[in-house]
Amino acid sequence: DLNGTLTSVRDKASNNPAAYTSGESYTIDNTPPAVAITTPTYDGSRIQALAQLQGTYSDANGVTAGNVKVSVFRDDNNDGTFNGTDQYWNGTSFSSASEVKINANRTGTDLSGNWTYNINLTGYSAETAFKATVYATDVASNENTATRRFVVDPVPPQLVSIQKVDNNTVLLTFNEDLDENWVNVPPGSEGNALATFYTLDGTVNATPFSGLNPTNATRGGVGQEDEVTLDFSGTPFANM
């Protein structure tokens, strides 16, 4: 930004426009506002449902009311680009073939604050991908954007098979990739499960057992993300 005081201005013919007054202050603002999406938490988030998009905005000279807008489209092929059968949210449904920018709710001042947008992404029976974009425009018409791709996944993984590896190890195979990171999930590295806990219940040679907890769980490598190997203390599977 550039701040200054106008003392005089005229063209080569010595015309001095009446619109300028000696001593008038002015600001040249070429800096776009800062804007972010905070919910969903990070790009590629996988969540069971979503009721509200959330984020922040700020600008040294101000983002006035009505200048934080949101658009969302259903990303049918989950490629982050609007194409094919993708549809934009029009305020009530995903039924628009062109982008619809809708005013977000804003709390705070023109200089900084939080924004929210209520959207009902519930009731899905299969995982569905979306992409949201927030637009912030300051008083000098500088615009900035932030985007967030996310997947609404209401369907839990299903166990397909369990196989004995040795007397204290079994291999579980699920119907979808889990991609667990057991301690922490950095932005963009998430999978379908952020944390997984296992307890085995079953029967070995007509003897039932329950509450068998593993000492270690290891996700399969590349191409085997639907597999998890569980290690147990002792030899609980010796008679299997």
mmCIF file of C-alpha atoms in Angstrom:
data_model
loop_
_atom_site.group_PDB
_atom_site.id
_atom_site.type_symbol
_atom_site.label_atom_id
_atom_site.label_comp_id
_atom_site.label_asym_id
_atom_site.label_seq_id
_atom_site.Cartn_x
_atom_site.Cartn_y
_atom_site.Cartn_z
ATOM 1 C CA ASP A 1 0.000 0.000 0.000
ATOM 2 C CA LEU A 2 1.078 3.576 -0.662
ATOM 3 C CA ASN A 3 -0.206 6.494 1.411
ATOM 4 C CA GLY A 4 0.335 10.133 0.541
ATOM 5 C CA THR A 5 -1.074 13.645 0.283
ATOM 6 C CA LEU A 6 -2.084 15.222 -3.028
ATOM 7 C CA THR A 7 -0.896 18.832 -3.313
ATOM 8 C CA SER A 8 -1.517 19.471 -7.009
ATOM 9 C CA VAL A 9 -2.109 17.662 -10.263
ATOM 10 C CA ARG A 10 -2.460 19.016 -13.811
ATOM 11 C CA ASP A 11 -1.938 17.927 -17.380
ATOM 12 C CA LYS A 12 0.447 19.382 -20.011
ATOM 13 C CA ALA A 13 -2.164 22.028 -20.876
ATOM 14 C CA SER A 14 -2.184 23.170 -17.231
ATOM 15 C CA ASN A 15 -5.674 21.766 -16.598
ATOM 16 C CA ASN A 16 -6.193 21.139 -12.900
ATOM 17 C CA PRO A 17 -9.213 18.845 -12.380
ATOM 18 C CA ALA A 18 -11.776 20.036 -9.863
ATOM 19 C CA ALA A 19 -12.059 16.489 -8.500
ATOM 20 C CA TYR A 20 -8.764 16.931 -6.675
ATOM 21 C CA THR A 21 -8.359 19.213 -3.707
ATOM 22 C CA SER A 22 -5.020 20.421 -2.424
ATOM 23 C CA GLY A 23 -4.029 18.427 0.671
ATOM 24 C CA GLU A 24 -6.339 15.514 -0.136
ATOM 25 C CA SER A 25 -5.135 12.125 1.239
ATOM 26 C CA TYR A 26 -5.094 9.007 -0.878
ATOM 27 C CA THR A 27 -4.106 5.332 -0.624
ATOM 28 C CA ILE A 28 -2.905 3.106 -3.439
ATOM 29 C CA ASP A 29 -3.721 -0.453 -2.423
ATOM 30 C CA ASN A 30 -2.377 -3.287 -4.577
ATOM 31 C CA THR A 31 -2.349 -5.914 -1.813
ATOM 32 C CA PRO A 32 -5.117 -8.548 -1.893
ATOM 33 C CA PRO A 33 -6.786 -9.588 1.354
ATOM 34 C CA ALA A 34 -5.796 -12.739 3.199
ATOM 35 C CA VAL A 35 -8.466 -15.434 3.176
ATOM 36 C CA ALA A 36 -8.486 -19.062 4.296
ATOM 37 C CA ILE A 37 -10.730 -22.091 4.751
ATOM 38 C CA THR A 38 -10.351 -23.738 8.160
ATOM 39 C CA THR A 39 -13.235 -26.252 8.024
ATOM 40 C CA PRO A 40 -12.760 -28.794 6.498
ATOM 41 C CA THR A 41 -9.379 -28.780 8.183
ATOM 42 C CA TYR A 42 -7.033 -29.490 5.285
ATOM 43 C CA ASP A 43 -7.055 -30.178 1.572
ATOM 44 C CA GLY A 44 -8.193 -33.731 0.912
ATOM 45 C CA SER A 45 -10.063 -34.060 4.223
ATOM 46 C CA ARG A 46 -12.343 -37.070 4.517
ATOM 47 C CA ILE A 47 -15.321 -36.497 6.802
ATOM 48 C CA GLN A 48 -18.604 -38.255 7.549
ATOM 49 C CA ALA A 49 -20.752 -35.153 6.929
ATOM 50 C CA LEU A 50 -20.530 -31.370 6.784
ATOM 51 C CA ALA A 51 -22.975 -28.724 7.969
ATOM 52 C CA GLN A 52 -20.840 -25.590 7.743
ATOM 53 C CA LEU A 53 -17.790 -24.275 5.885
ATOM 54 C CA GLN A 54 -15.621 -21.972 8.022
ATOM 55 C CA GLY A 55 -12.646 -19.694 7.521
ATOM 56 C CA THR A 56 -10.928 -16.372 8.166
ATOM 57 C CA TYR A 57 -10.236 -13.120 6.314
ATOM 58 C CA SER A 58 -8.162 -9.979 6.900
ATOM 59 C CA ASP A 59 -7.061 -6.855 5.047
ATOM 60 C CA ALA A 60 -5.239 -3.700 6.122
ATOM 61 C CA ASN A 61 -7.823 -1.446 4.459
ATOM 62 C CA GLY A 62 -10.905 -3.581 4.825
ATOM 63 C CA VAL A 63 -13.149 -6.269 3.384
ATOM 64 C CA THR A 64 -16.655 -4.873 3.622
ATOM 65 C CA ALA A 65 -19.839 -6.869 4.187
ATOM 66 C CA GLY A 66 -20.921 -8.841 1.125
ATOM 67 C CA ASN A 67 -17.393 -9.214 -0.176
ATOM 68 C CA VAL A 68 -16.688 -12.686 1.194
ATOM 69 C CA LYS A 69 -18.331 -15.216 -1.109
ATOM 70 C CA VAL A 70 -18.310 -19.005 -1.357
ATOM 71 C CA SER A 71 -18.853 -21.469 -4.201
ATOM 72 C CA VAL A 72 -18.981 -25.272 -3.929
ATOM 73 C CA PHE A 73 -19.211 -27.929 -6.606
ATOM 74 C CA ARG A 74 -19.759 -31.676 -6.440
ATOM 75 C CA ASP A 75 -16.629 -33.217 -7.916
ATOM 76 C CA ASP A 76 -17.973 -36.449 -9.418
ATOM 77 C CA ASN A 77 -14.618 -37.764 -10.667
ATOM 78 C CA ASN A 78 -12.665 -36.263 -7.735
ATOM 79 C CA ASP A 79 -10.084 -34.505 -9.917
ATOM 80 C CA GLY A 80 -10.432 -30.988 -8.475
ATOM 81 C CA THR A 81 -11.618 -29.552 -11.814
ATOM 82 C CA PHE A 82 -15.179 -28.667 -12.801
ATOM 83 C CA ASN A 83 -16.035 -30.919 -15.740
ATOM 84 C CA GLY A 84 -18.234 -33.781 -16.897
ATOM 85 C CA THR A 85 -21.268 -34.293 -14.667
ATOM 86 C CA ASP A 86 -20.026 -31.966 -11.904
ATOM 87 C CA GLN A 87 -22.614 -29.510 -10.560
ATOM 88 C CA TYR A 88 -22.348 -26.281 -8.547
ATOM 89 C CA TRP A 89 -24.331 -25.616 -5.386
ATOM 90 C CA ASN A 90 -27.001 -22.979 -6.088
ATOM 91 C CA GLY A 91 -27.985 -22.369 -2.478
ATOM 92 C CA THR A 92 -30.379 -25.298 -2.186
ATOM 93 C CA SER A 93 -28.996 -28.106 -4.356
ATOM 94 C CA PHE A 94 -26.176 -29.151 -6.671
ATOM 95 C CA SER A 95 -27.912 -28.335 -9.935
ATOM 96 C CA SER A 96 -26.025 -25.468 -11.603
ATOM 97 C CA ALA A 97 -23.766 -25.921 -14.628
ATOM 98 C CA SER A 98 -22.028 -22.594 -13.915
ATOM 99 C CA GLU A 99 -20.364 -21.220 -10.802
ATOM 100 C CA VAL A 100 -22.617 -19.623 -8.197
ATOM 101 C CA LYS A 101 -20.906 -17.346 -5.653
ATOM 102 C CA ILE A 102 -22.955 -16.960 -2.481
ATOM 103 C CA ASN A 103 -22.405 -14.437 0.319
ATOM 104 C CA ALA A 104 -20.828 -15.946 3.415
ATOM 105 C CA ASN A 105 -21.837 -14.960 6.938
ATOM 106 C CA ARG A 106 -19.193 -12.679 8.419
ATOM 107 C CA THR A 107 -18.273 -11.977 12.037
ATOM 108 C CA GLY A 108 -15.635 -9.441 13.032
ATOM 109 C CA THR A 109 -14.663 -6.116 11.527
ATOM 110 C CA ASP A 110 -13.867 -5.032 7.997
ATOM 111 C CA LEU A 111 -10.182 -5.466 8.857
ATOM 112 C CA SER A 112 -10.338 -9.083 10.065
ATOM 113 C CA GLY A 113 -12.686 -11.771 11.253
ATOM 114 C CA ASN A 114 -14.251 -15.144 10.590
ATOM 115 C CA TRP A 115 -16.652 -16.249 7.895
ATOM 116 C CA THR A 116 -19.067 -19.200 7.764
ATOM 117 C CA TYR A 117 -21.383 -20.717 5.206
ATOM 118 C CA ASN A 118 -24.071 -23.244 6.131
ATOM 119 C CA ILE A 119 -24.405 -26.129 3.691
ATOM 120 C CA ASN A 120 -26.125 -29.443 4.298
ATOM 121 C CA LEU A 121 -23.833 -32.239 3.131
ATOM 122 C CA THR A 122 -25.516 -35.092 4.984
ATOM 123 C CA GLY A 123 -27.544 -38.119 4.017
ATOM 124 C CA TYR A 124 -25.116 -39.442 1.430
ATOM 125 C CA SER A 125 -25.043 -43.223 0.996
ATOM 126 C CA ALA A 126 -21.675 -43.319 -0.794
ATOM 127 C CA GLU A 127 -18.500 -41.276 -0.626
ATOM 128 C CA THR A 128 -18.827 -38.023 -2.573
ATOM 129 C CA ALA A 129 -16.129 -35.481 -3.414
ATOM 130 C CA PHE A 130 -16.497 -31.689 -3.316
ATOM 131 C CA LYS A 131 -14.422 -28.576 -3.899
ATOM 132 C CA ALA A 132 -15.089 -25.269 -2.133
ATOM 133 C CA THR A 133 -13.685 -21.860 -3.066
ATOM 134 C CA VAL A 134 -13.889 -18.703 -0.948
ATOM 135 C CA TYR A 135 -13.428 -15.262 -2.507
ATOM 136 C CA ALA A 136 -12.493 -12.126 -0.527
ATOM 137 C CA THR A 137 -12.458 -8.666 -2.146
ATOM 138 C CA ASP A 138 -11.121 -5.571 -0.376
ATOM 139 C CA VAL A 139 -12.238 -1.934 -0.728
ATOM 140 C CA ALA A 140 -9.739 -1.408 -3.574
ATOM 141 C CA SER A 141 -11.235 -4.374 -5.505
ATOM 142 C CA ASN A 142 -8.218 -6.614 -4.903
ATOM 143 C CA GLU A 143 -9.377 -10.225 -4.783
ATOM 144 C CA ASN A 144 -7.892 -13.338 -3.241
ATOM 145 C CA THR A 145 -9.151 -16.915 -3.061
ATOM 146 C CA ALA A 146 -8.656 -20.108 -1.083
ATOM 147 C CA THR A 147 -9.814 -23.593 -2.030
ATOM 148 C CA ARG A 148 -10.475 -26.833 -0.214
ATOM 149 C CA ARG A 149 -11.078 -30.278 -1.681
ATOM 150 C CA PHE A 150 -12.787 -32.791 0.597
ATOM 151 C CA VAL A 151 -14.727 -36.051 0.545
ATOM 152 C CA VAL A 152 -17.882 -36.844 2.490
ATOM 153 C CA ASP A 153 -17.522 -40.542 3.304
ATOM 154 C CA PRO A 154 -20.352 -41.928 5.474
ATOM 155 C CA VAL A 155 -19.581 -45.599 4.799
ATOM 156 C CA PRO A 156 -17.308 -47.472 7.261
ATOM 157 C CA PRO A 157 -14.757 -49.919 5.856
ATOM 158 C CA GLN A 158 -15.884 -53.540 5.759
ATOM 159 C CA LEU A 159 -13.690 -56.498 6.686
ATOM 160 C CA VAL A 160 -13.424 -58.823 3.687
ATOM 161 C CA SER A 161 -11.158 -61.514 5.093
ATOM 162 C CA ILE A 162 -8.897 -62.483 7.993
ATOM 163 C CA GLN A 163 -5.915 -64.768 7.360
ATOM 164 C CA LYS A 164 -3.459 -66.390 9.749
ATOM 165 C CA VAL A 165 0.158 -65.451 9.039
ATOM 166 C CA ASP A 166 1.770 -67.273 11.992
ATOM 167 C CA ASN A 167 0.899 -68.206 15.572
ATOM 168 C CA ASN A 168 0.722 -64.595 16.742
ATOM 169 C CA THR A 169 -0.046 -62.671 13.528
ATOM 170 C CA VAL A 170 -3.096 -62.240 11.304
ATOM 171 C CA LEU A 171 -3.672 -60.314 8.092
ATOM 172 C CA LEU A 172 -6.889 -58.292 7.674
ATOM 173 C CA THR A 173 -8.157 -57.243 4.247
ATOM 174 C CA PHE A 174 -10.802 -54.523 3.892
ATOM 175 C CA ASN A 175 -13.011 -53.440 1.003
ATOM 176 C CA GLU A 176 -11.282 -50.036 0.699
ATOM 177 C CA ASP A 177 -7.890 -48.466 1.288
ATOM 178 C CA LEU A 178 -7.312 -47.328 4.862
ATOM 179 C CA ASP A 179 -4.022 -45.438 4.541
ATOM 180 C CA GLU A 180 -3.723 -44.985 8.296
ATOM 181 C CA ASN A 181 -1.095 -42.744 9.784
ATOM 182 C CA TRP A 182 -0.955 -43.968 13.340
ATOM 183 C CA VAL A 183 0.360 -40.853 15.087
ATOM 184 C CA ASN A 184 -0.215 -37.764 12.969
ATOM 185 C CA VAL A 185 -1.664 -36.928 9.578
ATOM 186 C CA PRO A 186 0.045 -34.047 7.748
ATOM 187 C CA PRO A 187 -2.105 -31.974 5.369
ATOM 188 C CA GLY A 188 -2.667 -33.816 2.126
ATOM 189 C CA SER A 189 -1.505 -37.191 3.467
ATOM 190 C CA GLU A 190 -4.743 -38.381 4.983
ATOM 191 C CA GLY A 191 -6.607 -41.544 4.072
ATOM 192 C CA ASN A 192 -9.976 -43.037 4.878
ATOM 193 C CA ALA A 193 -9.032 -43.734 8.478
ATOM 194 C CA LEU A 194 -7.130 -41.309 10.698
ATOM 195 C CA ALA A 195 -6.854 -43.784 13.565
ATOM 196 C CA THR A 196 -7.886 -47.414 13.818
ATOM 197 C CA PHE A 197 -8.361 -49.646 16.836
ATOM 198 C CA TYR A 198 -8.676 -53.415 16.621
ATOM 199 C CA THR A 199 -10.208 -55.991 18.944
ATOM 200 C CA LEU A 200 -10.659 -59.597 17.805
ATOM 201 C CA ASP A 201 -13.575 -61.752 18.857
ATOM 202 C CA GLY A 202 -13.994 -65.268 17.521
ATOM 203 C CA THR A 203 -13.598 -68.983 18.025
ATOM 204 C CA VAL A 204 -10.535 -71.225 17.792
ATOM 205 C CA ASN A 205 -11.237 -74.986 17.748
ATOM 206 C CA ALA A 206 -14.687 -74.449 19.250
ATOM 207 C CA THR A 207 -13.218 -72.298 22.031
ATOM 208 C CA PRO A 208 -14.544 -68.733 21.885
ATOM 209 C CA PHE A 209 -12.367 -65.738 22.699
ATOM 210 C CA SER A 210 -13.066 -62.006 22.898
ATOM 211 C CA GLY A 211 -11.267 -58.749 23.580
ATOM 212 C CA LEU A 212 -8.016 -59.868 21.961
ATOM 213 C CA ASN A 213 -6.030 -56.655 21.416
ATOM 214 C CA PRO A 214 -2.943 -56.520 19.168
ATOM 215 C CA THR A 215 0.415 -55.225 20.331
ATOM 216 C CA ASN A 216 1.119 -53.749 16.895
ATOM 217 C CA ALA A 217 -0.756 -52.886 13.703
ATOM 218 C CA THR A 218 0.992 -52.299 10.381
ATOM 219 C CA ARG A 219 -0.670 -50.943 7.281
ATOM 220 C CA GLY A 220 0.130 -52.527 3.933
ATOM 221 C CA GLY A 221 2.526 -50.806 1.558
ATOM 222 C CA VAL A 222 1.840 -49.206 -1.809
ATOM 223 C CA GLY A 223 -0.833 -51.181 -3.628
ATOM 224 C CA GLN A 224 -1.813 -52.963 -0.403
ATOM 225 C CA GLU A 225 -3.390 -50.090 1.523
ATOM 226 C CA ASP A 226 -6.489 -52.210 2.151
ATOM 227 C CA GLU A 227 -4.439 -54.630 4.290
ATOM 228 C CA VAL A 228 -3.459 -54.452 7.951
ATOM 229 C CA THR A 229 -1.182 -56.903 9.761
ATOM 230 C CA LEU A 230 -1.888 -57.406 13.467
ATOM 231 C CA ASP A 231 0.681 -58.813 15.900
ATOM 232 C CA PHE A 232 -0.357 -60.257 19.285
ATOM 233 C CA SER A 233 1.522 -61.320 22.376
ATOM 234 C CA GLY A 234 1.856 -65.028 22.978
ATOM 235 C CA THR A 235 0.661 -67.566 20.417
ATOM 236 C CA PRO A 236 -3.122 -67.143 20.326
ATOM 237 C CA PHE A 237 -3.440 -68.725 16.868
ATOM 238 C CA ALA A 238 -1.261 -71.784 17.432
ATOM 239 C CA ASN A 239 -4.195 -74.192 17.178
ATOM 240 C CA MET A 240 -5.814 -72.605 14.135
#
